[in-house]
Structures are given as C-alpha cells and as structure tokens.
CSV table of C-alpha atoms in Angstrom, one decimal:
chain,number,residue,atom,x,y,z
A,24,UNK,CA,-0.1,-5.5,-31.0
A,25,UNK,CA,-2.4,-6.5,-28.2
A,26,UNK,CA,-3.1,-5.8,-24.6
A,27,UNK,CA,-5.4,-8.0,-22.5
A,28,UNK,CA,-8.5,-8.9,-24.6
A,29,UNK,CA,-8.8,-5.4,-26.0
A,30,UNK,CA,-6.6,-3.6,-28.6
A,31,UNK,CA,-3.9,-1.0,-28.4
A,32,UNK,CA,-2.6,1.4,-31.0
A,33,UNK,CA,0.4,0.2,-33.0
A,34,UNK,CA,3.7,0.5,-31.2
A,35,UNK,CA,4.8,3.2,-33.5
A,36,UNK,CA,2.0,5.5,-32.3
A,37,UNK,CA,3.0,5.0,-28.7
A,38,UNK,CA,5.8,6.9,-26.9
A,39,UNK,CA,9.1,5.1,-26.8
A,40,UNK,CA,8.8,1.7,-25.1
A,41,UNK,CA,11.5,-0.1,-23.3
A,42,UNK,CA,13.7,-2.2,-25.6
A,43,UNK,CA,16.0,-5.1,-24.9
A,44,UNK,CA,19.0,-2.9,-24.6
A,45,UNK,CA,17.5,-1.3,-21.5
A,46,UNK,CA,17.0,-4.5,-19.7
A,47,UNK,CA,19.6,-5.3,-17.0
A,48,UNK,CA,22.2,-8.0,-17.9
A,49,UNK,CA,21.2,-11.5,-17.0
A,50,UNK,CA,23.6,-11.8,-14.0
A,51,UNK,CA,22.3,-8.7,-12.3
A,52,UNK,CA,18.5,-8.9,-12.7
A,53,UNK,CA,17.7,-10.9,-9.6
A,54,UNK,CA,20.2,-8.9,-7.5
A,55,UNK,CA,18.3,-5.7,-8.7
A,56,UNK,CA,15.0,-7.3,-7.7
A,57,UNK,CA,16.4,-8.1,-4.2
A,58,UNK,CA,17.6,-4.6,-3.8
A,59,UNK,CA,14.4,-2.9,-5.1
A,60,UNK,CA,12.3,-5.3,-3.0
A,61,UNK,CA,14.2,-4.3,0.1
A,62,UNK,CA,13.4,-0.7,-0.5
A,63,UNK,CA,9.8,-1.4,-1.2
A,64,UNK,CA,9.5,-3.5,2.0
A,65,UNK,CA,11.0,-0.5,3.9
A,66,UNK,CA,8.3,1.8,2.7
A,67,UNK,CA,5.4,-0.7,3.1
A,68,UNK,CA,6.2,-1.9,6.6
A,69,UNK,CA,6.7,1.6,7.9
A,70,UNK,CA,2.9,2.0,7.7
A,71,UNK,CA,2.6,-0.4,10.6
A,72,UNK,CA,6.0,-1.0,12.3
A,73,UNK,CA,5.7,2.1,14.4
A,74,UNK,CA,2.1,1.4,15.6
A,75,UNK,CA,3.1,-1.3,18.1
A,76,UNK,CA,5.9,1.1,19.5
A,77,UNK,CA,3.5,4.0,19.9
A,78,UNK,CA,2.6,3.4,23.6
A,79,UNK,CA,6.3,3.1,24.5
A,80,UNK,CA,7.2,6.2,22.5
A,81,UNK,CA,4.3,8.1,24.1
A,82,UNK,CA,5.5,7.3,27.6
A,83,UNK,CA,9.1,8.2,26.7
A,84,UNK,CA,8.4,11.6,25.0
A,85,UNK,CA,5.3,12.5,27.1
A,86,UNK,CA,2.8,13.4,24.5
A,87,UNK,CA,-1.0,13.0,24.8
A,88,UNK,CA,-3.4,10.4,23.5
A,89,UNK,CA,-4.8,13.0,21.2
A,90,UNK,CA,-1.4,13.7,19.6
A,91,UNK,CA,-0.6,10.1,19.2
A,92,UNK,CA,-2.5,9.7,16.0
A,93,UNK,CA,-0.3,12.3,14.4
A,94,UNK,CA,2.7,10.0,14.5
A,95,UNK,CA,0.8,7.8,12.0
A,96,UNK,CA,-1.0,10.6,10.1
A,97,UNK,CA,2.1,12.7,9.4
A,98,UNK,CA,3.5,9.8,7.4
A,99,UNK,CA,0.4,8.9,5.5
A,100,UNK,CA,-0.4,12.6,4.7
A,101,UNK,CA,3.0,13.3,3.1
A,102,UNK,CA,3.2,9.9,1.4
A,103,UNK,CA,-0.4,9.8,0.0
A,104,UNK,CA,-0.5,13.4,-1.2
A,105,UNK,CA,3.0,13.5,-2.9
A,106,UNK,CA,2.9,10.1,-4.7
A,107,UNK,CA,1.9,11.4,-8.1
A,108,UNK,CA,4.5,14.1,-7.9
A,109,UNK,CA,7.2,11.6,-7.0
A,110,UNK,CA,6.2,9.3,-9.8
A,111,UNK,CA,6.4,12.1,-12.4
A,112,UNK,CA,9.8,13.3,-11.0
A,113,UNK,CA,11.1,9.8,-11.5
A,114,UNK,CA,9.9,9.8,-15.1
A,115,UNK,CA,11.3,13.2,-15.9
A,116,UNK,CA,14.7,13.2,-14.1
A,117,UNK,CA,15.6,9.6,-14.1
A,118,UNK,CA,14.7,6.6,-12.0
A,119,UNK,CA,18.2,5.8,-10.6
A,120,UNK,CA,18.7,9.3,-9.1
A,121,UNK,CA,15.1,9.4,-7.9
A,122,UNK,CA,15.6,6.0,-6.3
A,123,UNK,CA,18.9,6.9,-4.6
A,124,UNK,CA,17.6,10.3,-3.4
A,125,UNK,CA,14.4,8.6,-2.1
A,126,UNK,CA,16.3,5.9,-0.2
A,127,UNK,CA,18.9,8.2,1.2
A,128,UNK,CA,16.3,10.8,2.3
A,129,UNK,CA,14.1,8.1,3.9
A,130,UNK,CA,17.1,6.9,5.9
A,131,UNK,CA,18.0,10.4,7.1
A,132,UNK,CA,14.3,11.0,8.0
A,133,UNK,CA,14.2,7.7,9.9
A,134,UNK,CA,17.3,8.6,11.9
A,135,UNK,CA,15.8,12.0,12.7
A,136,UNK,CA,12.6,10.4,13.9
A,137,UNK,CA,14.4,7.7,15.9
A,138,UNK,CA,16.6,10.3,17.7
A,139,UNK,CA,13.6,12.6,18.4
A,140,UNK,CA,13.6,14.1,21.9
A,141,UNK,CA,10.1,15.6,21.7
A,142,UNK,CA,6.8,15.1,20.0
A,143,UNK,CA,7.4,17.8,17.3
A,144,UNK,CA,10.7,16.3,16.2
A,145,UNK,CA,9.1,12.9,15.9
A,146,UNK,CA,6.2,14.2,13.7
A,147,UNK,CA,8.6,16.1,11.5
A,148,UNK,CA,10.7,13.0,11.0
A,149,UNK,CA,7.7,10.9,10.1
A,150,UNK,CA,6.4,13.5,7.6
A,151,UNK,CA,9.9,13.5,5.9
A,152,UNK,CA,9.7,9.8,5.8
A,153,UNK,CA,6.5,10.1,3.9
A,154,UNK,CA,7.9,12.7,1.6
A,155,UNK,CA,10.9,10.6,0.5
A,156,UNK,CA,8.8,7.5,0.5
A,157,UNK,CA,6.6,9.1,-2.2
A,158,UNK,CA,9.7,9.6,-4.3
A,159,UNK,CA,11.1,6.2,-3.6
A,160,UNK,CA,8.1,3.9,-4.2
A,161,UNK,CA,7.3,4.9,-7.8
A,162,UNK,CA,10.9,4.9,-8.8
A,163,UNK,CA,11.5,1.5,-7.3
A,164,UNK,CA,8.5,-0.1,-9.0
A,165,UNK,CA,9.2,1.4,-12.4
A,166,UNK,CA,12.8,0.3,-12.2
A,167,UNK,CA,11.5,-3.2,-12.1
A,168,UNK,CA,10.0,-2.7,-15.6
A,169,UNK,CA,13.3,-1.8,-17.2
A,170,UNK,CA,15.1,-4.7,-15.5
A,171,UNK,CA,12.9,-7.6,-16.5
A,172,UNK,CA,12.2,-7.8,-20.3
A,173,UNK,CA,11.4,-11.5,-20.6
A,174,UNK,CA,7.7,-12.1,-19.9
A,175,UNK,CA,8.2,-15.2,-17.8
A,176,UNK,CA,10.9,-13.7,-15.7
A,177,UNK,CA,8.9,-10.5,-15.3
A,178,UNK,CA,5.8,-12.5,-14.1
A,179,UNK,CA,7.9,-14.2,-11.4
A,180,UNK,CA,9.5,-10.9,-10.3
A,181,UNK,CA,6.1,-9.1,-10.2
A,182,UNK,CA,4.7,-12.0,-8.2
A,183,UNK,CA,7.4,-11.5,-5.6
A,184,UNK,CA,6.8,-7.8,-5.6
A,185,UNK,CA,3.1,-8.3,-5.1
A,186,UNK,CA,3.8,-10.6,-2.2
A,187,UNK,CA,5.9,-7.8,-0.6
A,188,UNK,CA,3.2,-5.3,-1.1
A,189,UNK,CA,0.5,-7.5,0.4
A,190,UNK,CA,2.5,-8.9,3.4
A,191,UNK,CA,4.5,-5.7,4.4
A,192,UNK,CA,1.9,-4.7,7.0
A,193,UNK,CA,2.0,-8.0,8.8
A,194,UNK,CA,5.8,-8.1,8.6
A,195,UNK,CA,5.8,-4.6,10.2
A,196,UNK,CA,3.7,-5.8,13.1
A,197,UNK,CA,6.1,-8.7,13.8
A,198,UNK,CA,9.3,-6.6,13.4
A,199,UNK,CA,7.8,-3.8,15.4
A,200,UNK,CA,7.0,-6.2,18.3
A,201,UNK,CA,10.4,-7.8,18.3
A,202,UNK,CA,12.3,-4.5,18.2
A,203,UNK,CA,10.1,-2.8,20.8
A,204,UNK,CA,10.4,-5.7,23.2
A,205,UNK,CA,14.1,-6.6,22.9
A,206,UNK,CA,15.6,-3.2,22.1
A,207,UNK,CA,13.4,-0.1,22.3
A,208,UNK,CA,10.8,1.8,20.2
A,209,UNK,CA,13.5,3.9,18.5
A,210,UNK,CA,14.8,0.8,16.7
A,211,UNK,CA,11.5,0.6,14.8
A,212,UNK,CA,12.9,3.6,12.9
A,213,UNK,CA,16.6,2.9,13.1
A,214,UNK,CA,16.1,-0.4,11.4
A,215,UNK,CA,15.5,1.5,8.1
A,216,UNK,CA,19.1,2.6,8.2
A,217,UNK,CA,20.3,-0.9,7.8
A,218,UNK,CA,17.8,-1.7,5.0
A,219,UNK,CA,18.6,1.7,3.3
A,220,UNK,CA,22.3,1.1,3.3
A,221,UNK,CA,22.0,-2.2,1.4
A,222,UNK,CA,19.6,-0.5,-1.1
A,223,UNK,CA,21.9,2.5,-1.6
A,224,UNK,CA,25.0,0.4,-2.2
A,225,UNK,CA,23.0,-2.0,-4.5
A,226,UNK,CA,21.4,0.9,-6.4
A,227,UNK,CA,24.7,2.7,-6.9
A,228,UNK,CA,26.5,-0.5,-8.2
A,229,UNK,CA,23.7,-2.2,-10.1
A,230,UNK,CA,21.5,0.5,-11.7
A,231,UNK,CA,22.4,2.3,-14.9
A,232,UNK,CA,21.4,5.9,-15.5
A,233,UNK,CA,19.2,6.5,-18.5
A,234,UNK,CA,18.8,9.6,-20.5
A,235,UNK,CA,16.0,12.0,-19.5
A,236,UNK,CA,13.8,13.8,-21.9
A,237,UNK,CA,15.0,17.4,-21.6
A,238,UNK,CA,12.0,18.7,-23.5
A,239,UNK,CA,9.5,17.4,-20.9
A,240,UNK,CA,8.4,19.7,-18.2
A,241,UNK,CA,6.7,19.4,-14.8
A,242,UNK,CA,3.0,20.3,-14.7
A,243,UNK,CA,3.1,22.9,-11.9
A,244,UNK,CA,-0.7,23.7,-11.7
A,245,UNK,CA,-1.5,20.0,-11.9
A,246,UNK,CA,1.0,19.2,-9.2
A,247,UNK,CA,-0.5,21.8,-6.8
A,248,UNK,CA,-4.1,20.7,-7.5
A,249,UNK,CA,-3.5,17.0,-7.0
A,250,UNK,CA,-1.2,17.4,-4.0
A,251,UNK,CA,-3.7,19.6,-2.3
A,252,UNK,CA,-6.6,17.4,-3.3
A,253,UNK,CA,-5.0,14.2,-2.0
A,254,UNK,CA,-3.9,15.9,1.2
A,255,UNK,CA,-7.5,17.0,1.7
A,256,UNK,CA,-8.9,13.5,1.2
A,257,UNK,CA,-6.3,11.8,3.4
A,258,UNK,CA,-6.5,14.4,6.2
A,259,UNK,CA,-10.3,14.3,6.1
A,260,UNK,CA,-10.5,10.6,6.7
A,261,UNK,CA,-7.7,10.7,9.3
A,262,UNK,CA,-9.5,13.5,11.2
A,263,UNK,CA,-12.7,11.5,11.1
A,264,UNK,CA,-10.9,8.6,12.7
A,265,UNK,CA,-9.3,10.6,15.5
A,266,UNK,CA,-12.3,12.9,16.1
A,267,UNK,CA,-15.7,12.2,14.7
A,268,UNK,CA,-17.6,11.8,11.4
A,269,UNK,CA,-19.7,14.8,12.4
A,270,UNK,CA,-16.6,17.0,12.5
A,271,UNK,CA,-17.0,20.0,10.2
A,272,UNK,CA,-13.2,19.9,9.7
A,273,UNK,CA,-13.4,16.3,8.4
A,274,UNK,CA,-16.1,17.0,5.9
A,275,UNK,CA,-14.6,20.4,4.9
A,276,UNK,CA,-11.3,18.7,3.9
A,277,UNK,CA,-13.1,15.8,2.2
A,278,UNK,CA,-15.2,18.1,0.2
A,279,UNK,CA,-12.3,20.5,-0.7
A,280,UNK,CA,-10.1,17.5,-1.6
A,281,UNK,CA,-12.8,16.1,-3.9
A,282,UNK,CA,-13.4,19.4,-5.6
A,283,UNK,CA,-9.6,19.9,-6.2
A,284,UNK,CA,-9.2,16.4,-7.6
A,285,UNK,CA,-12.1,17.1,-10.0
A,286,UNK,CA,-10.4,20.4,-11.1
A,287,UNK,CA,-7.2,18.4,-11.5
A,288,UNK,CA,-8.9,15.9,-13.8
A,289,UNK,CA,-10.3,18.8,-15.9
A,290,UNK,CA,-6.8,20.4,-16.1
A,291,UNK,CA,-5.1,17.2,-17.3
A,292,UNK,CA,-7.2,17.4,-20.5
A,293,UNK,CA,-5.8,20.9,-21.2
A,294,UNK,CA,-2.2,20.8,-19.8
A,295,UNK,CA,0.6,20.7,-22.4
A,296,UNK,CA,2.7,18.4,-20.1
A,297,UNK,CA,0.0,16.7,-17.9
A,298,UNK,CA,1.2,15.3,-14.6
A,299,UNK,CA,-1.1,12.3,-15.0
A,300,UNK,CA,-1.9,11.8,-18.7
A,301,UNK,CA,-5.4,10.5,-19.2
A,302,UNK,CA,-4.0,7.8,-21.4
A,303,UNK,CA,-2.7,6.2,-18.2
A,304,UNK,CA,-6.3,6.1,-16.8
A,305,UNK,CA,-8.6,5.6,-19.7
A,306,UNK,CA,-8.4,1.8,-19.9
A,307,UNK,CA,-11.1,-0.6,-18.7
A,308,UNK,CA,-8.7,-3.2,-17.2
A,309,UNK,CA,-6.6,-0.5,-15.6
A,310,UNK,CA,-9.7,1.0,-14.0
A,311,UNK,CA,-10.7,-2.4,-12.7
A,312,UNK,CA,-7.2,-2.8,-11.2
A,313,UNK,CA,-7.4,0.6,-9.5
A,314,UNK,CA,-10.8,-0.4,-8.0
A,315,UNK,CA,-9.5,-3.7,-6.9
A,316,UNK,CA,-6.6,-2.1,-5.0
A,317,UNK,CA,-8.8,0.6,-3.5
A,318,UNK,CA,-11.3,-1.9,-2.1
A,319,UNK,CA,-8.8,-4.6,-1.1
A,320,UNK,CA,-6.7,-2.0,0.8
A,321,UNK,CA,-9.7,-0.7,2.7
A,322,UNK,CA,-10.9,-4.2,3.6
A,323,UNK,CA,-7.5,-5.5,4.6
A,324,UNK,CA,-7.6,-3.4,7.7
A,325,UNK,CA,-10.2,-5.7,9.0
A,326,UNK,CA,-7.4,-8.3,9.2
A,327,UNK,CA,-4.4,-6.3,10.3
A,328,UNK,CA,-6.0,-3.8,12.7
A,329,UNK,CA,-8.9,-5.6,14.4
A,330,UNK,CA,-7.4,-9.0,14.5
A,331,UNK,CA,-4.4,-7.5,16.2
A,332,UNK,CA,-6.7,-6.1,18.8
A,333,UNK,CA,-8.5,-9.4,19.3
A,334,UNK,CA,-5.3,-11.4,19.6
A,335,UNK,CA,-3.7,-9.1,22.2
A,336,UNK,CA,-6.8,-7.9,24.2
A,337,UNK,CA,-9.0,-11.0,24.0
A,338,UNK,CA,-6.6,-13.9,23.7
A,339,UNK,CA,-3.8,-12.2,25.7
A,340,UNK,CA,-1.1,-12.5,23.0
A,341,UNK,CA,2.1,-10.5,23.4
A,342,UNK,CA,3.2,-8.1,20.6
A,343,UNK,CA,5.7,-10.8,19.3
A,344,UNK,CA,3.1,-13.6,19.5
A,345,UNK,CA,0.7,-11.4,17.5
A,346,UNK,CA,3.3,-10.8,14.8
A,347,UNK,CA,4.1,-14.5,14.7
A,348,UNK,CA,0.4,-15.3,14.4
A,349,UNK,CA,0.3,-13.5,11.1
A,350,UNK,CA,3.2,-15.4,9.6
A,351,UNK,CA,1.1,-18.3,8.2
A,352,UNK,CA,-1.1,-15.8,6.3
A,353,UNK,CA,2.1,-14.0,5.0
A,354,UNK,CA,3.4,-17.4,3.7
A,355,UNK,CA,0.1,-18.2,2.0
A,356,UNK,CA,-0.1,-14.8,0.5
A,357,UNK,CA,3.4,-15.0,-0.9
A,358,UNK,CA,2.7,-18.4,-2.5
A,359,UNK,CA,-0.6,-17.3,-4.0
A,360,UNK,CA,0.8,-14.0,-5.3
A,361,UNK,CA,3.6,-15.7,-7.1
A,362,UNK,CA,1.4,-18.5,-8.4
A,363,UNK,CA,-1.2,-16.0,-9.7
A,364,UNK,CA,1.3,-14.1,-11.9
A,365,UNK,CA,3.4,-17.1,-13.0
A,366,UNK,CA,0.6,-19.5,-13.8
A,367,UNK,CA,-3.0,-18.6,-13.2
A,368,UNK,CA,-2.7,-15.2,-14.7
A,369,UNK,CA,-1.5,-16.5,-18.1
A,370,UNK,CA,-4.0,-19.3,-18.2
A,371,UNK,CA,-7.3,-17.9,-17.1
A,372,UNK,CA,-6.7,-14.1,-17.0
A,373,UNK,CA,-7.6,-11.4,-14.5
A,374,UNK,CA,-11.3,-11.5,-15.0
A,375,UNK,CA,-11.3,-14.9,-13.1
A,376,UNK,CA,-8.2,-14.6,-10.9
A,377,UNK,CA,-8.9,-11.2,-9.2
A,378,UNK,CA,-12.7,-11.8,-8.4
A,379,UNK,CA,-11.7,-15.3,-7.1
A,380,UNK,CA,-9.2,-13.7,-4.8
A,381,UNK,CA,-11.8,-11.2,-3.6
A,382,UNK,CA,-14.3,-14.1,-3.0
A,383,UNK,CA,-11.7,-16.0,-0.9
A,384,UNK,CA,-10.9,-12.8,1.0
A,385,UNK,CA,-14.6,-12.3,1.8
A,386,UNK,CA,-14.9,-16.0,3.0
A,387,UNK,CA,-11.8,-15.7,5.2
A,388,UNK,CA,-13.0,-12.5,6.8
A,389,UNK,CA,-16.6,-13.7,7.2
A,390,UNK,CA,-15.1,-16.8,9.0
A,391,UNK,CA,-13.5,-14.5,11.5
A,392,UNK,CA,-17.0,-13.2,12.5
A,393,UNK,CA,-17.5,-16.5,14.4
A,394,UNK,CA,-14.7,-15.7,16.9
A,395,UNK,CA,-15.5,-15.5,20.6
A,396,UNK,CA,-13.8,-14.8,23.8
A,397,UNK,CA,-12.7,-18.4,24.2
A,398,UNK,CA,-11.8,-19.2,20.6
A,399,UNK,CA,-8.6,-21.0,19.8
A,400,UNK,CA,-6.0,-19.6,17.5
A,401,UNK,CA,-5.2,-23.0,15.9
A,402,UNK,CA,-8.8,-24.1,15.4
A,403,UNK,CA,-10.6,-20.8,14.8
A,404,UNK,CA,-8.1,-18.0,13.7
A,405,UNK,CA,-5.5,-19.9,11.6
A,406,UNK,CA,-7.8,-21.4,9.0
A,407,UNK,CA,-9.5,-18.1,8.3
A,408,UNK,CA,-6.1,-16.4,8.1
A,409,UNK,CA,-4.9,-18.9,5.5
A,410,UNK,CA,-7.9,-18.5,3.3
A,411,UNK,CA,-7.7,-14.7,3.6
A,412,UNK,CA,-4.0,-14.7,2.7
A,413,UNK,CA,-4.7,-16.9,-0.3
A,414,UNK,CA,-7.3,-14.4,-1.5
A,415,UNK,CA,-5.2,-11.3,-0.9
A,416,UNK,CA,-2.3,-12.8,-2.9
A,417,UNK,CA,-4.6,-13.5,-5.8
A,418,UNK,CA,-5.8,-9.9,-5.8
A,419,UNK,CA,-2.7,-7.8,-5.2
A,420,UNK,CA,-0.2,-9.2,-7.7
A,421,UNK,CA,-2.5,-9.5,-10.8
A,422,UNK,CA,-4.2,-6.2,-10.2
A,423,UNK,CA,-0.9,-4.4,-9.9
A,424,UNK,CA,0.4,-6.0,-13.0
A,425,UNK,CA,-2.6,-5.3,-15.2
A,426,UNK,CA,-2.9,-1.8,-13.7
A,427,UNK,CA,0.0,-0.5,-15.7
A,428,UNK,CA,0.2,-3.1,-18.5
A,429,UNK,CA,1.1,-1.3,-21.8
A,430,UNK,CA,2.1,2.0,-20.2
A,431,UNK,CA,4.9,3.8,-22.1
A,432,UNK,CA,8.3,4.3,-20.6
A,433,UNK,CA,7.8,8.0,-19.8
A,434,UNK,CA,4.6,7.3,-17.9
A,435,UNK,CA,6.0,4.3,-15.9
A,436,UNK,CA,6.6,6.2,-12.7
A,437,UNK,CA,3.3,8.1,-12.6
A,438,UNK,CA,1.4,4.9,-13.4
A,439,UNK,CA,3.1,3.1,-10.5
A,440,UNK,CA,2.3,6.1,-8.3
A,441,UNK,CA,-1.3,6.0,-9.3
A,442,UNK,CA,-1.7,2.4,-8.1
A,443,UNK,CA,0.2,3.2,-4.9
A,444,UNK,CA,-2.2,6.1,-4.4
A,445,UNK,CA,-5.2,3.8,-4.7
A,446,UNK,CA,-3.7,1.6,-2.0
A,447,UNK,CA,-3.1,4.7,0.2
A,448,UNK,CA,-6.5,6.1,-0.3
A,449,UNK,CA,-8.1,2.7,0.3
A,450,UNK,CA,-6.3,2.4,3.7
A,451,UNK,CA,-7.3,6.0,4.5
A,452,UNK,CA,-10.9,5.1,3.9
A,453,UNK,CA,-10.9,1.7,5.6
A,454,UNK,CA,-9.4,2.7,8.9
A,455,UNK,CA,-11.9,5.4,10.0
A,456,UNK,CA,-14.8,3.6,8.4
A,457,UNK,CA,-14.2,0.3,10.1
A,458,UNK,CA,-13.3,2.1,13.4
A,459,UNK,CA,-16.6,4.0,13.4
A,460,UNK,CA,-18.6,0.9,12.6
A,461,UNK,CA,-16.8,-1.1,15.3
A,462,UNK,CA,-17.2,1.7,17.9
A,463,UNK,CA,-20.9,2.0,17.2
A,464,UNK,CA,-21.4,-1.8,17.6
A,465,UNK,CA,-19.6,-1.7,21.0
A,466,UNK,CA,-21.7,1.3,22.1
A,467,UNK,CA,-25.0,-0.3,21.1
A,468,UNK,CA,-24.1,-3.5,23.0
A,469,UNK,CA,-23.2,-1.6,26.2
A,470,UNK,CA,-26.3,0.7,25.9
A,471,UNK,CA,-28.6,-2.1,27.1
A,472,UNK,CA,-26.3,-3.9,29.5
A,473,UNK,CA,-24.2,-3.1,32.6
A,474,UNK,CA,-21.1,-1.3,31.3
A,475,UNK,CA,-19.3,-1.8,34.6
A,476,UNK,CA,-19.3,-5.6,34.2
A,477,UNK,CA,-15.9,-6.7,32.9
A,478,UNK,CA,-17.4,-9.6,31.0
A,479,UNK,CA,-19.8,-7.3,29.4
A,480,UNK,CA,-17.0,-5.0,28.4
A,481,UNK,CA,-15.1,-7.9,26.9
A,482,UNK,CA,-18.1,-9.1,24.9
A,483,UNK,CA,-18.6,-5.5,23.7
A,484,UNK,CA,-15.1,-5.5,22.4
A,485,UNK,CA,-15.9,-8.8,20.6
A,486,UNK,CA,-18.9,-7.2,19.0
A,487,UNK,CA,-16.7,-4.4,17.7
A,488,UNK,CA,-14.2,-6.8,16.2
A,489,UNK,CA,-16.8,-9.1,14.5
A,490,UNK,CA,-18.6,-6.1,13.1
A,491,UNK,CA,-15.3,-4.9,11.5
A,492,UNK,CA,-14.7,-8.4,10.1
A,493,UNK,CA,-18.2,-8.5,8.7
A,494,UNK,CA,-17.9,-5.1,6.9
A,495,UNK,CA,-14.4,-6.0,5.7
A,496,UNK,CA,-15.9,-9.2,4.2
A,497,UNK,CA,-18.6,-7.1,2.6
A,498,UNK,CA,-16.0,-4.8,1.0
A,499,UNK,CA,-14.3,-7.8,-0.5
A,500,UNK,CA,-17.6,-9.2,-1.7
A,501,UNK,CA,-18.3,-5.8,-3.4
A,502,UNK,CA,-14.8,-5.9,-4.9
A,503,UNK,CA,-15.6,-9.4,-6.3
A,504,UNK,CA,-18.7,-8.0,-8.1
A,505,UNK,CA,-16.9,-4.8,-9.3
A,506,UNK,CA,-13.8,-6.6,-10.7
A,507,UNK,CA,-15.9,-9.4,-12.3
A,508,UNK,CA,-17.9,-6.7,-14.2
A,509,UNK,CA,-15.0,-4.4,-15.1
A,510,UNK,CA,-12.2,-6.7,-16.2
A,511,UNK,CA,-12.2,-7.7,-19.8
A,512,UNK,CA,-12.4,-11.4,-20.8
A,513,UNK,CA,-9.3,-13.1,-22.0
A,514,UNK,CA,-5.7,-13.4,-21.0
A,515,UNK,CA,-3.4,-10.4,-20.6
A,516,UNK,CA,-0.8,-10.5,-23.4
A,517,UNK,CA,1.7,-8.1,-24.8
A,518,UNK,CA,3.5,-8.2,-28.1
A,519,UNK,CA,7.3,-8.1,-28.0
A,520,UNK,CA,7.3,-4.4,-29.1
A,521,UNK,CA,4.6,-3.4,-26.6
A,522,UNK,CA,5.0,-0.7,-24.1
A,523,UNK,CA,6.2,-2.0,-20.7
A,524,UNK,CA,4.3,-3.5,-17.8
A,525,UNK,CA,4.9,-1.7,-14.6
A,526,UNK,CA,4.3,-3.6,-11.4
A,527,UNK,CA,3.2,-2.0,-8.2
C-alpha cells in the first residue's frame, strides 16, 4: 500500500477505510457533489458577501465605525475556534445528521441576522452563522470522500471543490454588490435561505446515514483547550487589525492562544480518545499542505481586499463593477484547479504543482505593484489577475487533496476541519498584517508631503495598495520555497484498499 512517495502501514493496521459499498450509486454522485458544493459555497462566500453591505447596514442600524468590525469578527471567531469540534462531531455522530443540522442552523442564523433590528442582534446572528458553519464545512467535505470512490472521478470532484474554495471570496464580493445595490443589505444574508433549502432537500433525499462508532467518545479537555486556543489566536489578530499591534489585549490573547494550543498538542498524546489524533498531523506531505493553505490564505487577501479598494477608490468602480472585475480570475482559477487534480497532479505530483502555483501567485501579485492612479483595468489589472488566479488554482486543490490523503474514515471530518482551520488562521493573520503594512506605507508617504493635497492623498493610498501587493507576493514566494522543500518527490497514489482521501 502506498501514499505519495512515502509508505503507509498495511491497510489492516489502519482503522476501517471506506469501501465500495459506502460509495454513492453512480446516478447520484454528481447530484451529491452539486448539493455539497452549494453548501460549501454558502460558507465560503459568507466571509466576504457581507463586507460590501456593511456601510449600508451601519447606516440602517446606526452602529459606530468601531463596532463595524464585529460584524465580520463575530463570524470568524465562532467559525475558526469551533472547526475542529465540528469535524469530530461529524466523525462521531454521523456526517448526514451533522450536515443537515449545520445547513439548517446556518439558514436560521442567516434569517436572524438578516432580520436584525439592532447591532447586538446582527452580531449574535453572525456568531451563530459561524457556529453552524463550523459543523457544516467539515461534514460537507468529508461526505465527498464517501461519495466518490473511483480515483478519476474523485480527482474531478475534488478539483471542482478546490475551485469553490478558492473563488468563493470573489463570488461573495460580486453577489454582495448585486444584492446590496438592487435589493438591500439584508439580502446578503437572506440569500443563504435559498441556497440552504436546496442543500437540505438534497441532503435529505440523496445522503445515506451510516452507523456511528458507539464506543468512541468526545475529548472534552481537548475540545476546551483547542477551542479556547483558536479563539485566542483569531481574536488576537482581529483586535490587532481593529486597534493596534501595540495593544496589550491583542498580544495577551495571541500569547494565551499559543500556550493553550501547545497544551492541547501535549494532551493529544495522552488522551484516550483524542480530538485531533496525531496520526492526522504527523505526515510530511500533510504538513506541507497545511503550510501551503496557511500561507496562500494569508497572501490571497492582497488580491481580494486591497485590489477591491484600488478598483473602487482609485479607478472609481461601483460595487457591481468590482465584483465583475474579479470574474476572469475566478474562471482561470476554476480551470487551473480542475486541471491540477485531474491531470497535472497525477503526472508530476504535488512537489512541482503546488510550488509552481505559489510562484505564479507571486508573479501575479508582484505585477500588481506596478499599478498607478491612471492604470487601465484591461491593460494593467486583468493580466495580473489571470496569472494570480492560475496560481491559486494550482495551490488550493492539490494542497487540499494531499492534506488528508490516506486519512481513515473516523478521522475524515477532523482532518477536513484541520485544513479549514489553516485557511481561517491564514486569513486571520493576513488581514491585520497587510493592513498594518499598508497603513504604515501611507503614513510614511504623507509624513514628508502636504497631507491636505488631494493628489497626495490619492498617491498615499496607492502606496498602501502596492505595499500590500508586494508583501502578498513575498508570502507566496515564501510558500513556494516551503512547499518545494517539504513535499515528497513523486506522484500521490493510493492503493484500492487505502484509507480515503478527504478533500477540503
């Protein structure tokens, strides 16, 4: 039995792997992919779809600029800190019930947030969205494993899923702009009800319930440690973004979160029923995949966040025009994500594909540093977007596939959650880091010029954007070196009796 270029123990020494009987019937597989893909898209795009609607929501509900950040942070805090718990619940109590409860709860929370009459109700609704999203995401992704048994079909399905994961943020920007302009900000939340209804009906009709291991138990101490630790990390970075890196509160939570995660790692070596078994983590290729998603998720904010600012504030694009401007990148990303798993991945392996994607991402982002106040979208922005999209697609799908290759059935949910956690932490790091670097660049530019001059102000904004693009490019360049060193040589393969591949 083999996994990538390294070796795995014989199948008989592994926990029960998925067999052919658990795969979905041929006629239903692609319908299940469509249903699970919709649910995944709902979770991914909610990270950005509300952002464009925030100014309108603020004017409607009357909350302050300081409180505005909590509309985004409430979602990310709940989602990021509860992912591992959600993944293990799906493993222990069944993926179908976890999926249905997650989708239904997400829909109810979206309705609550959309109907909010004050700031507090909106924050509570967003936090509940994150909570149920943390249950839904790992369940949805591990369901994909039990549905696609054939290696070629699974590669195609995982390529589609990787494209959804990589393009969801851009789709959220476009959809948020359309809904805010032509309906109102509440529909950026109500739209989830439509998506959820399709996913609930599809999940109820298409998915089969599998037996749970009644002897398995939830690791309560581990759950408390990792949830509190991840909360501390995400909150610390979020507070640094909204306040300052010198904030004692930021560093206090970051330090506390780091210590709790270290204690959690120690506890997992001693727990009878560990929440995150170390067998899930202790693999060189898996570690490389985690690093790839962490770095890429941090660097991607250079595209989605600061290019949005540039298009709207410097080039004068509307919210809808900005969303449409990202569509070519989304199309390129989807093509490269599918191609990477169905063709390149099986020919040259992740050690070449993922670093190549990182290199292309770095080139595309560095290209954006040449933008100016009078640059053209067609001539200057679009080519860089196409290259960046190509690179992100080559990173996301293969890294997600390798990240849980060979994981046993009972670890599928928590393995998927681990990858999603890497993406969430990467975004939590990238946003405040790039914001700080961009703000410092603008301040330095204004310090030696007349800050009252509108042209100077516009050029200072350009300095902040290009600085963010540069550092994002450097993150991708670092990711290229890290993944080139960590990934094993060879092509990822799995024997017919191998434990399943989970795609995230």
